């Protein structure tokens, strides 16, 4: 796989960045389309997405640095590139920025979280294709027919047959998007689409982490993402079955 797709003068277009950019655009278009159908402010999607992307990338980069702290201290400049992120950091950062944005703009936070949950899954699906092109987030060695061999990757071991975990995650994100779109098409309690996203994404990510073989930090016997995934799955479950019903009951009263 080739991360450097083509060059325009001195500028090289890389697959990783291109797919992330396409994912952001696709997420905004999906969000705006759904906003109009749900009677929400479609124009707010652009400002909301901008702040979510900026804070999400910053948080994802920060968490990546924390998982590679010793290596970061030895060579900080190597971690200032547009590559190397932890998705869970991005999710947490984006949720915090959405909270602040909705508070300032006086928008209903749960409405817009539910609105953007499928868009987030779609953006992640594009991003994982970018991971595949770059060779990061690679899988374990395999002899199976679905294995792929990288030849020009700066991250994955070249010349070795590996599981395409990036494509597995991309397919999982697309499936998650479809599930969320179906789930939110029915009348649901506010916030439950978001909580379902947290639960399903966390569980899927936890399982797929067993197939990965890149260096991504550990907490005991778990990878950093598995550890965070347990926490976010529990948070999503508590929100879905306990907190949201309590809020709904309070609003009714």
PDB file of C-alpha atoms in Angstrom:
ATOM      1  CA  UNK A   1       0.000   0.000   0.000  1.00  0.00           C
ATOM      2  CA  UNK A   2       1.174   3.520  -0.731  1.00  0.00           C
ATOM      3  CA  UNK A   3       0.518   6.421   1.595  1.00  0.00           C
ATOM      4  CA  UNK A   4       2.014   8.952  -0.864  1.00  0.00           C
ATOM      5  CA  UNK A   5      -0.651   9.035  -3.566  1.00  0.00           C
ATOM      6  CA  UNK A   6       0.533  11.853  -5.839  1.00  0.00           C
ATOM      7  CA  UNK A   7       2.294  15.210  -5.783  1.00  0.00           C
ATOM      8  CA  UNK A   8       1.252  18.675  -6.935  1.00  0.00           C
ATOM      9  CA  UNK A   9       4.479  20.649  -7.166  1.00  0.00           C
ATOM     10  CA  UNK A  10       6.150  20.504  -3.736  1.00  0.00           C
ATOM     11  CA  UNK A  11       2.957  19.241  -2.063  1.00  0.00           C
ATOM     12  CA  UNK A  12       2.522  15.485  -1.615  1.00  0.00           C
ATOM     13  CA  UNK A  13      -1.018  14.173  -1.122  1.00  0.00           C
ATOM     14  CA  UNK A  14      -0.973  11.352   1.408  1.00  0.00           C
ATOM     15  CA  UNK A  15      -3.683   8.731   1.651  1.00  0.00           C
ATOM     16  CA  UNK A  16      -3.987   9.000   5.430  1.00  0.00           C
ATOM     17  CA  UNK A  17      -4.730  12.725   5.414  1.00  0.00           C
ATOM     18  CA  UNK A  18      -6.887  12.528   2.304  1.00  0.00           C
ATOM     19  CA  UNK A  19      -9.149   9.848   3.773  1.00  0.00           C
ATOM     20  CA  UNK A  20      -9.509  11.756   7.031  1.00  0.00           C
ATOM     21  CA  UNK A  21     -10.450  14.872   5.046  1.00  0.00           C
ATOM     22  CA  UNK A  22     -13.006  12.947   2.993  1.00  0.00           C
ATOM     23  CA  UNK A  23     -14.389  11.428   6.177  1.00  0.00           C
ATOM     24  CA  UNK A  24     -14.906  14.846   7.753  1.00  0.00           C
ATOM     25  CA  UNK A  25     -16.691  16.156   4.651  1.00  0.00           C
ATOM     26  CA  UNK A  26     -18.893  13.038   4.462  1.00  0.00           C
ATOM     27  CA  UNK A  27     -19.721  13.360   8.161  1.00  0.00           C
ATOM     28  CA  UNK A  28     -20.771  16.999   7.737  1.00  0.00           C
ATOM     29  CA  UNK A  29     -22.938  16.261   4.703  1.00  0.00           C
ATOM     30  CA  UNK A  30     -24.660  13.359   6.450  1.00  0.00           C
ATOM     31  CA  UNK A  31     -25.158  15.461   9.571  1.00  0.00           C
ATOM     32  CA  UNK A  32     -26.614  18.398   7.640  1.00  0.00           C
ATOM     33  CA  UNK A  33     -28.962  16.145   5.675  1.00  0.00           C
ATOM     34  CA  UNK A  34     -30.253  14.475   8.832  1.00  0.00           C
ATOM     35  CA  UNK A  35     -30.524  17.809  10.668  1.00  0.00           C
ATOM     36  CA  UNK A  36     -33.009  19.118   8.100  1.00  0.00           C
ATOM     37  CA  UNK A  37     -35.123  15.966   8.378  1.00  0.00           C
ATOM     38  CA  UNK A  38     -35.158  16.209  12.179  1.00  0.00           C
ATOM     39  CA  UNK A  39     -35.962  19.914  12.303  1.00  0.00           C
ATOM     40  CA  UNK A  40     -32.553  20.902  13.690  1.00  0.00           C
ATOM     41  CA  UNK A  41     -30.217  23.695  12.643  1.00  0.00           C
ATOM     42  CA  UNK A  42     -28.269  22.327   9.673  1.00  0.00           C
ATOM     43  CA  UNK A  43     -25.931  25.333   9.567  1.00  0.00           C
ATOM     44  CA  UNK A  44     -24.805  24.627  13.115  1.00  0.00           C
ATOM     45  CA  UNK A  45     -23.288  21.367  11.872  1.00  0.00           C
ATOM     46  CA  UNK A  46     -20.362  23.202  10.256  1.00  0.00           C
ATOM     47  CA  UNK A  47     -19.299  25.102  13.353  1.00  0.00           C
ATOM     48  CA  UNK A  48     -19.965  22.082  15.520  1.00  0.00           C
ATOM     49  CA  UNK A  49     -17.875  19.840  13.267  1.00  0.00           C
ATOM     50  CA  UNK A  50     -15.010  22.347  13.119  1.00  0.00           C
ATOM     51  CA  UNK A  51     -14.629  22.549  16.883  1.00  0.00           C
ATOM     52  CA  UNK A  52     -15.146  18.797  17.312  1.00  0.00           C
ATOM     53  CA  UNK A  53     -12.430  18.052  14.734  1.00  0.00           C
ATOM     54  CA  UNK A  54      -9.906  20.487  16.235  1.00  0.00           C
ATOM     55  CA  UNK A  55     -10.378  19.356  19.833  1.00  0.00           C
ATOM     56  CA  UNK A  56     -10.795  15.729  18.801  1.00  0.00           C
ATOM     57  CA  UNK A  57      -7.489  15.657  16.936  1.00  0.00           C
ATOM     58  CA  UNK A  58      -5.730  17.465  19.783  1.00  0.00           C
ATOM     59  CA  UNK A  59      -7.077  15.010  22.360  1.00  0.00           C
ATOM     60  CA  UNK A  60      -6.316  12.005  20.127  1.00  0.00           C
ATOM     61  CA  UNK A  61      -2.737  13.187  19.647  1.00  0.00           C
ATOM     62  CA  UNK A  62      -2.321  13.868  23.375  1.00  0.00           C
ATOM     63  CA  UNK A  63      -3.514  10.388  24.308  1.00  0.00           C
ATOM     64  CA  UNK A  64      -1.217   8.864  21.674  1.00  0.00           C
ATOM     65  CA  UNK A  65       1.735  10.741  23.171  1.00  0.00           C
ATOM     66  CA  UNK A  66       0.800   9.526  26.652  1.00  0.00           C
ATOM     67  CA  UNK A  67       0.768   5.915  25.436  1.00  0.00           C
ATOM     68  CA  UNK A  68       4.243   6.422  23.935  1.00  0.00           C
ATOM     69  CA  UNK A  69       5.588   8.676  26.689  1.00  0.00           C
ATOM     70  CA  UNK A  70       9.108   7.254  26.981  1.00  0.00           C
ATOM     71  CA  UNK A  71       9.649   7.363  23.220  1.00  0.00           C
ATOM     72  CA  UNK A  72       8.161  10.853  23.088  1.00  0.00           C
ATOM     73  CA  UNK A  73      10.660  12.151  25.653  1.00  0.00           C
ATOM     74  CA  UNK A  74      13.536  10.805  23.566  1.00  0.00           C
ATOM     75  CA  UNK A  75      12.348  12.400  20.310  1.00  0.00           C
ATOM     76  CA  UNK A  76       9.405  14.839  20.722  1.00  0.00           C
ATOM     77  CA  UNK A  77       9.630  16.144  17.138  1.00  0.00           C
ATOM     78  CA  UNK A  78       8.801  12.698  15.749  1.00  0.00           C
ATOM     79  CA  UNK A  79       5.339  12.945  17.340  1.00  0.00           C
ATOM     80  CA  UNK A  80       4.367  16.310  15.891  1.00  0.00           C
ATOM     81  CA  UNK A  81       3.310  14.911  12.517  1.00  0.00           C
ATOM     82  CA  UNK A  82      -0.230  14.525  11.181  1.00  0.00           C
ATOM     83  CA  UNK A  83      -0.074  10.801  11.911  1.00  0.00           C
ATOM     84  CA  UNK A  84      -0.313   8.873  15.160  1.00  0.00           C
ATOM     85  CA  UNK A  85      -3.565   9.201  17.119  1.00  0.00           C
ATOM     86  CA  UNK A  86      -5.691   7.262  19.600  1.00  0.00           C
ATOM     87  CA  UNK A  87      -9.322   7.322  18.490  1.00  0.00           C
ATOM     88  CA  UNK A  88     -10.765   7.138  22.002  1.00  0.00           C
ATOM     89  CA  UNK A  89      -8.962  10.376  22.850  1.00  0.00           C
ATOM     90  CA  UNK A  90     -10.609  11.974  19.835  1.00  0.00           C
ATOM     91  CA  UNK A  91     -14.062  10.753  20.878  1.00  0.00           C
ATOM     92  CA  UNK A  92     -13.674  12.128  24.406  1.00  0.00           C
ATOM     93  CA  UNK A  93     -12.298  15.444  23.136  1.00  0.00           C
ATOM     94  CA  UNK A  94     -15.061  15.811  20.554  1.00  0.00           C
ATOM     95  CA  UNK A  95     -17.811  15.150  23.120  1.00  0.00           C
ATOM     96  CA  UNK A  96     -16.368  17.798  25.443  1.00  0.00           C
ATOM     97  CA  UNK A  97     -16.189  20.355  22.628  1.00  0.00           C
ATOM     98  CA  UNK A  98     -19.765  19.536  21.567  1.00  0.00           C
ATOM     99  CA  UNK A  99     -20.914  20.138  25.125  1.00  0.00           C
ATOM    100  CA  UNK A 100     -19.258  23.555  25.203  1.00  0.00           C
ATOM    101  CA  UNK A 101     -20.431  24.478  21.695  1.00  0.00           C
ATOM    102  CA  UNK A 102     -24.042  23.559  22.386  1.00  0.00           C
ATOM    103  CA  UNK A 103     -23.962  25.405  25.680  1.00  0.00           C
ATOM    104  CA  UNK A 104     -22.667  28.608  24.049  1.00  0.00           C
ATOM    105  CA  UNK A 105     -25.083  28.369  21.104  1.00  0.00           C
ATOM    106  CA  UNK A 106     -27.970  27.300  23.373  1.00  0.00           C
ATOM    107  CA  UNK A 107     -28.537  24.070  21.449  1.00  0.00           C
ATOM    108  CA  UNK A 108     -29.874  20.839  22.931  1.00  0.00           C
ATOM    109  CA  UNK A 109     -26.745  18.750  23.537  1.00  0.00           C
ATOM    110  CA  UNK A 110     -28.446  15.351  23.382  1.00  0.00           C
ATOM    111  CA  UNK A 111     -30.219  16.199  20.124  1.00  0.00           C
ATOM    112  CA  UNK A 112     -26.955  17.080  18.403  1.00  0.00           C
ATOM    113  CA  UNK A 113     -24.999  14.205  19.914  1.00  0.00           C
ATOM    114  CA  UNK A 114     -27.626  11.803  18.574  1.00  0.00           C
ATOM    115  CA  UNK A 115     -27.591  13.596  15.243  1.00  0.00           C
ATOM    116  CA  UNK A 116     -23.820  13.308  14.812  1.00  0.00           C
ATOM    117  CA  UNK A 117     -23.260   9.779  16.175  1.00  0.00           C
ATOM    118  CA  UNK A 118     -23.756   8.067  12.767  1.00  0.00           C
ATOM    119  CA  UNK A 119     -21.585  10.772  11.168  1.00  0.00           C
ATOM    120  CA  UNK A 120     -18.761  10.005  13.590  1.00  0.00           C
ATOM    121  CA  UNK A 121     -18.904   6.319  12.675  1.00  0.00           C
ATOM    122  CA  UNK A 122     -18.820   7.240   8.968  1.00  0.00           C
ATOM    123  CA  UNK A 123     -15.798   9.510   9.450  1.00  0.00           C
ATOM    124  CA  UNK A 124     -14.020   6.742  11.348  1.00  0.00           C
ATOM    125  CA  UNK A 125     -14.668   4.310   8.492  1.00  0.00           C
ATOM    126  CA  UNK A 126     -12.893   6.670   6.076  1.00  0.00           C
ATOM    127  CA  UNK A 127     -10.083   7.245   8.576  1.00  0.00           C
ATOM    128  CA  UNK A 128      -9.397   3.523   8.919  1.00  0.00           C
ATOM    129  CA  UNK A 129      -8.937   3.228   5.159  1.00  0.00           C
ATOM    130  CA  UNK A 130      -6.318   5.952   5.601  1.00  0.00           C
ATOM    131  CA  UNK A 131      -4.688   3.805   8.283  1.00  0.00           C
ATOM    132  CA  UNK A 132      -4.588   0.959   5.779  1.00  0.00           C
ATOM    133  CA  UNK A 133      -2.900   3.104   3.139  1.00  0.00           C
ATOM    134  CA  UNK A 134      -0.311   4.296   5.666  1.00  0.00           C
ATOM    135  CA  UNK A 135       0.163   0.863   7.233  1.00  0.00           C
ATOM    136  CA  UNK A 136      -0.426   1.958  10.817  1.00  0.00           C
ATOM    137  CA  UNK A 137      -2.720   0.033  13.197  1.00  0.00           C
ATOM    138  CA  UNK A 138      -1.601  -3.173  11.480  1.00  0.00           C
ATOM    139  CA  UNK A 139      -2.596  -6.700  12.432  1.00  0.00           C
ATOM    140  CA  UNK A 140      -0.875  -9.885  13.463  1.00  0.00           C
ATOM    141  CA  UNK A 141       1.034 -12.107  11.057  1.00  0.00           C
ATOM    142  CA  UNK A 142      -1.129 -14.594   9.213  1.00  0.00           C
ATOM    143  CA  UNK A 143      -1.031 -17.292   6.552  1.00  0.00           C
ATOM    144  CA  UNK A 144      -4.682 -16.847   5.598  1.00  0.00           C
ATOM    145  CA  UNK A 145      -5.887 -15.737   2.173  1.00  0.00           C
ATOM    146  CA  UNK A 146      -7.112 -12.398   3.580  1.00  0.00           C
ATOM    147  CA  UNK A 147      -3.622 -11.356   4.654  1.00  0.00           C
ATOM    148  CA  UNK A 148      -1.963  -8.320   3.065  1.00  0.00           C
ATOM    149  CA  UNK A 149       1.714  -7.512   2.509  1.00  0.00           C
ATOM    150  CA  UNK A 150       3.010  -3.963   2.917  1.00  0.00           C
ATOM    151  CA  UNK A 151       6.009  -2.924   0.853  1.00  0.00           C
ATOM    152  CA  UNK A 152       6.376   0.819   1.447  1.00  0.00           C
ATOM    153  CA  UNK A 153       5.023   1.383   4.946  1.00  0.00           C
ATOM    154  CA  UNK A 154       6.834   3.457   7.562  1.00  0.00           C
ATOM    155  CA  UNK A 155       4.826   1.693  10.275  1.00  0.00           C
ATOM    156  CA  UNK A 156       3.946  -1.905   9.425  1.00  0.00           C
ATOM    157  CA  UNK A 157       6.667  -4.523   8.902  1.00  0.00           C
ATOM    158  CA  UNK A 158       7.186  -4.748   5.148  1.00  0.00           C
ATOM    159  CA  UNK A 159       7.274  -8.023   3.280  1.00  0.00           C
ATOM    160  CA  UNK A 160       5.233  -9.854   5.939  1.00  0.00           C
ATOM    161  CA  UNK A 161       1.671 -11.127   5.509  1.00  0.00           C
ATOM    162  CA  UNK A 162      -0.553  -9.358   8.049  1.00  0.00           C
ATOM    163  CA  UNK A 163      -4.216  -9.288   8.981  1.00  0.00           C
ATOM    164  CA  UNK A 164      -5.831  -6.140   7.490  1.00  0.00           C
ATOM    165  CA  UNK A 165      -7.210  -4.976  10.850  1.00  0.00           C
ATOM    166  CA  UNK A 166      -7.625  -1.455   9.463  1.00  0.00           C
ATOM    167  CA  UNK A 167     -10.182  -2.718   6.932  1.00  0.00           C
ATOM    168  CA  UNK A 168     -11.893  -4.831   9.588  1.00  0.00           C
ATOM    169  CA  UNK A 169     -12.331  -1.677  11.681  1.00  0.00           C
ATOM    170  CA  UNK A 170     -13.507   0.322   8.676  1.00  0.00           C
ATOM    171  CA  UNK A 171     -16.148  -2.294   7.861  1.00  0.00           C
ATOM    172  CA  UNK A 172     -17.192  -2.363  11.519  1.00  0.00           C
ATOM    173  CA  UNK A 173     -17.565   1.429  11.547  1.00  0.00           C
ATOM    174  CA  UNK A 174     -19.741   1.326   8.427  1.00  0.00           C
ATOM    175  CA  UNK A 175     -21.908  -1.363  10.011  1.00  0.00           C
ATOM    176  CA  UNK A 176     -22.143   0.728  13.171  1.00  0.00           C
ATOM    177  CA  UNK A 177     -23.246   3.743  11.111  1.00  0.00           C
ATOM    178  CA  UNK A 178     -26.029   1.696   9.499  1.00  0.00           C
ATOM    179  CA  UNK A 179     -27.185   0.367  12.872  1.00  0.00           C
ATOM    180  CA  UNK A 180     -27.290   3.883  14.322  1.00  0.00           C
ATOM    181  CA  UNK A 181     -29.164   5.249  11.311  1.00  0.00           C
ATOM    182  CA  UNK A 182     -31.748   2.485  11.643  1.00  0.00           C
ATOM    183  CA  UNK A 183     -31.995   2.871  15.417  1.00  0.00           C
ATOM    184  CA  UNK A 184     -32.393   6.654  15.277  1.00  0.00           C
ATOM    185  CA  UNK A 185     -35.028   6.429  12.523  1.00  0.00           C
ATOM    186  CA  UNK A 186     -37.502   5.378  15.201  1.00  0.00           C
ATOM    187  CA  UNK A 187     -38.640   7.674  17.991  1.00  0.00           C
ATOM    188  CA  UNK A 188     -36.120   7.150  20.774  1.00  0.00           C
ATOM    189  CA  UNK A 189     -35.324   8.679  24.122  1.00  0.00           C
ATOM    190  CA  UNK A 190     -32.882  11.574  23.708  1.00  0.00           C
ATOM    191  CA  UNK A 191     -29.275  10.500  24.057  1.00  0.00           C
ATOM    192  CA  UNK A 192     -29.807   6.798  23.499  1.00  0.00           C
ATOM    193  CA  UNK A 193     -28.355   6.811  19.984  1.00  0.00           C
ATOM    194  CA  UNK A 194     -25.170   8.324  21.408  1.00  0.00           C
ATOM    195  CA  UNK A 195     -25.024   5.806  24.251  1.00  0.00           C
ATOM    196  CA  UNK A 196     -25.573   2.954  21.797  1.00  0.00           C
ATOM    197  CA  UNK A 197     -22.658   4.285  19.743  1.00  0.00           C
ATOM    198  CA  UNK A 198     -20.406   4.262  22.818  1.00  0.00           C
ATOM    199  CA  UNK A 199     -21.443   0.728  23.760  1.00  0.00           C
ATOM    200  CA  UNK A 200     -21.151  -0.864  20.320  1.00  0.00           C
ATOM    201  CA  UNK A 201     -17.991   0.965  19.265  1.00  0.00           C
ATOM    202  CA  UNK A 202     -16.261   0.136  22.539  1.00  0.00           C
ATOM    203  CA  UNK A 203     -17.186  -3.556  22.396  1.00  0.00           C
ATOM    204  CA  UNK A 204     -16.182  -3.882  18.740  1.00  0.00           C
ATOM    205  CA  UNK A 205     -12.906  -2.082  19.322  1.00  0.00           C
ATOM    206  CA  UNK A 206     -12.151  -4.235  22.378  1.00  0.00           C
ATOM    207  CA  UNK A 207     -12.552  -7.411  20.303  1.00  0.00           C
ATOM    208  CA  UNK A 208     -10.562  -6.194  17.281  1.00  0.00           C
ATOM    209  CA  UNK A 209      -7.657  -5.086  19.476  1.00  0.00           C
ATOM    210  CA  UNK A 210      -6.778  -8.781  19.941  1.00  0.00           C
ATOM    211  CA  UNK A 211      -5.963  -8.955  16.213  1.00  0.00           C
ATOM    212  CA  UNK A 212      -3.624  -5.945  16.191  1.00  0.00           C
ATOM    213  CA  UNK A 213       0.131  -6.168  16.553  1.00  0.00           C
ATOM    214  CA  UNK A 214       1.332  -2.558  16.525  1.00  0.00           C
ATOM    215  CA  UNK A 215       2.861  -0.838  19.533  1.00  0.00           C
ATOM    216  CA  UNK A 216       0.004   1.155  21.114  1.00  0.00           C
ATOM    217  CA  UNK A 217       0.599   1.134  24.861  1.00  0.00           C
ATOM    218  CA  UNK A 218      -0.759  -1.203  27.540  1.00  0.00           C
ATOM    219  CA  UNK A 219      -2.560  -1.087  30.873  1.00  0.00           C
ATOM    220  CA  UNK A 220      -1.755  -4.392  32.524  1.00  0.00           C
ATOM    221  CA  UNK A 221      -2.660  -7.185  30.106  1.00  0.00           C
ATOM    222  CA  UNK A 222      -4.916  -4.906  28.055  1.00  0.00           C
ATOM    223  CA  UNK A 223      -4.042  -2.434  25.340  1.00  0.00           C
ATOM    224  CA  UNK A 224      -4.732   1.199  26.183  1.00  0.00           C
ATOM    225  CA  UNK A 225      -7.741   1.199  23.848  1.00  0.00           C
ATOM    226  CA  UNK A 226      -9.154  -1.962  25.430  1.00  0.00           C
ATOM    227  CA  UNK A 227      -8.870  -0.427  28.889  1.00  0.00           C
ATOM    228  CA  UNK A 228     -10.544   2.805  27.791  1.00  0.00           C
ATOM    229  CA  UNK A 229     -13.093   0.779  25.818  1.00  0.00           C
ATOM    230  CA  UNK A 230     -14.221  -1.014  28.978  1.00  0.00           C
ATOM    231  CA  UNK A 231     -14.758   2.339  30.691  1.00  0.00           C
ATOM    232  CA  UNK A 232     -16.648   3.880  27.749  1.00  0.00           C
ATOM    233  CA  UNK A 233     -18.827   0.779  27.322  1.00  0.00           C
ATOM    234  CA  UNK A 234     -19.751   0.900  31.010  1.00  0.00           C
ATOM    235  CA  UNK A 235     -20.398   4.657  30.772  1.00  0.00           C
ATOM    236  CA  UNK A 236     -22.603   4.096  27.725  1.00  0.00           C
ATOM    237  CA  UNK A 237     -24.550   1.327  29.448  1.00  0.00           C
ATOM    238  CA  UNK A 238     -25.087   3.431  32.584  1.00  0.00           C
ATOM    239  CA  UNK A 239     -26.188   6.347  30.426  1.00  0.00           C
ATOM    240  CA  UNK A 240     -28.533   4.205  28.314  1.00  0.00           C
ATOM    241  CA  UNK A 241     -30.298   2.315  31.099  1.00  0.00           C
ATOM    242  CA  UNK A 242     -29.966   4.595  34.152  1.00  0.00           C
ATOM    243  CA  UNK A 243     -29.067   8.257  33.545  1.00  0.00           C
ATOM    244  CA  UNK A 244     -31.199   8.956  30.457  1.00  0.00           C
ATOM    245  CA  UNK A 245     -34.387   7.412  31.933  1.00  0.00           C
ATOM    246  CA  UNK A 246     -33.818   9.486  35.083  1.00  0.00           C
ATOM    247  CA  UNK A 247     -33.469  12.663  32.999  1.00  0.00           C
ATOM    248  CA  UNK A 248     -36.567  11.781  30.985  1.00  0.00           C
ATOM    249  CA  UNK A 249     -38.588  11.176  34.139  1.00  0.00           C
ATOM    250  CA  UNK A 250     -37.414  14.493  35.611  1.00  0.00           C
ATOM    251  CA  UNK A 251     -38.421  16.388  32.448  1.00  0.00           C
ATOM    252  CA  UNK A 252     -41.852  14.788  32.464  1.00  0.00           C
ATOM    253  CA  UNK A 253     -42.410  15.732  36.100  1.00  0.00           C
TER     254      UNK A 253
END
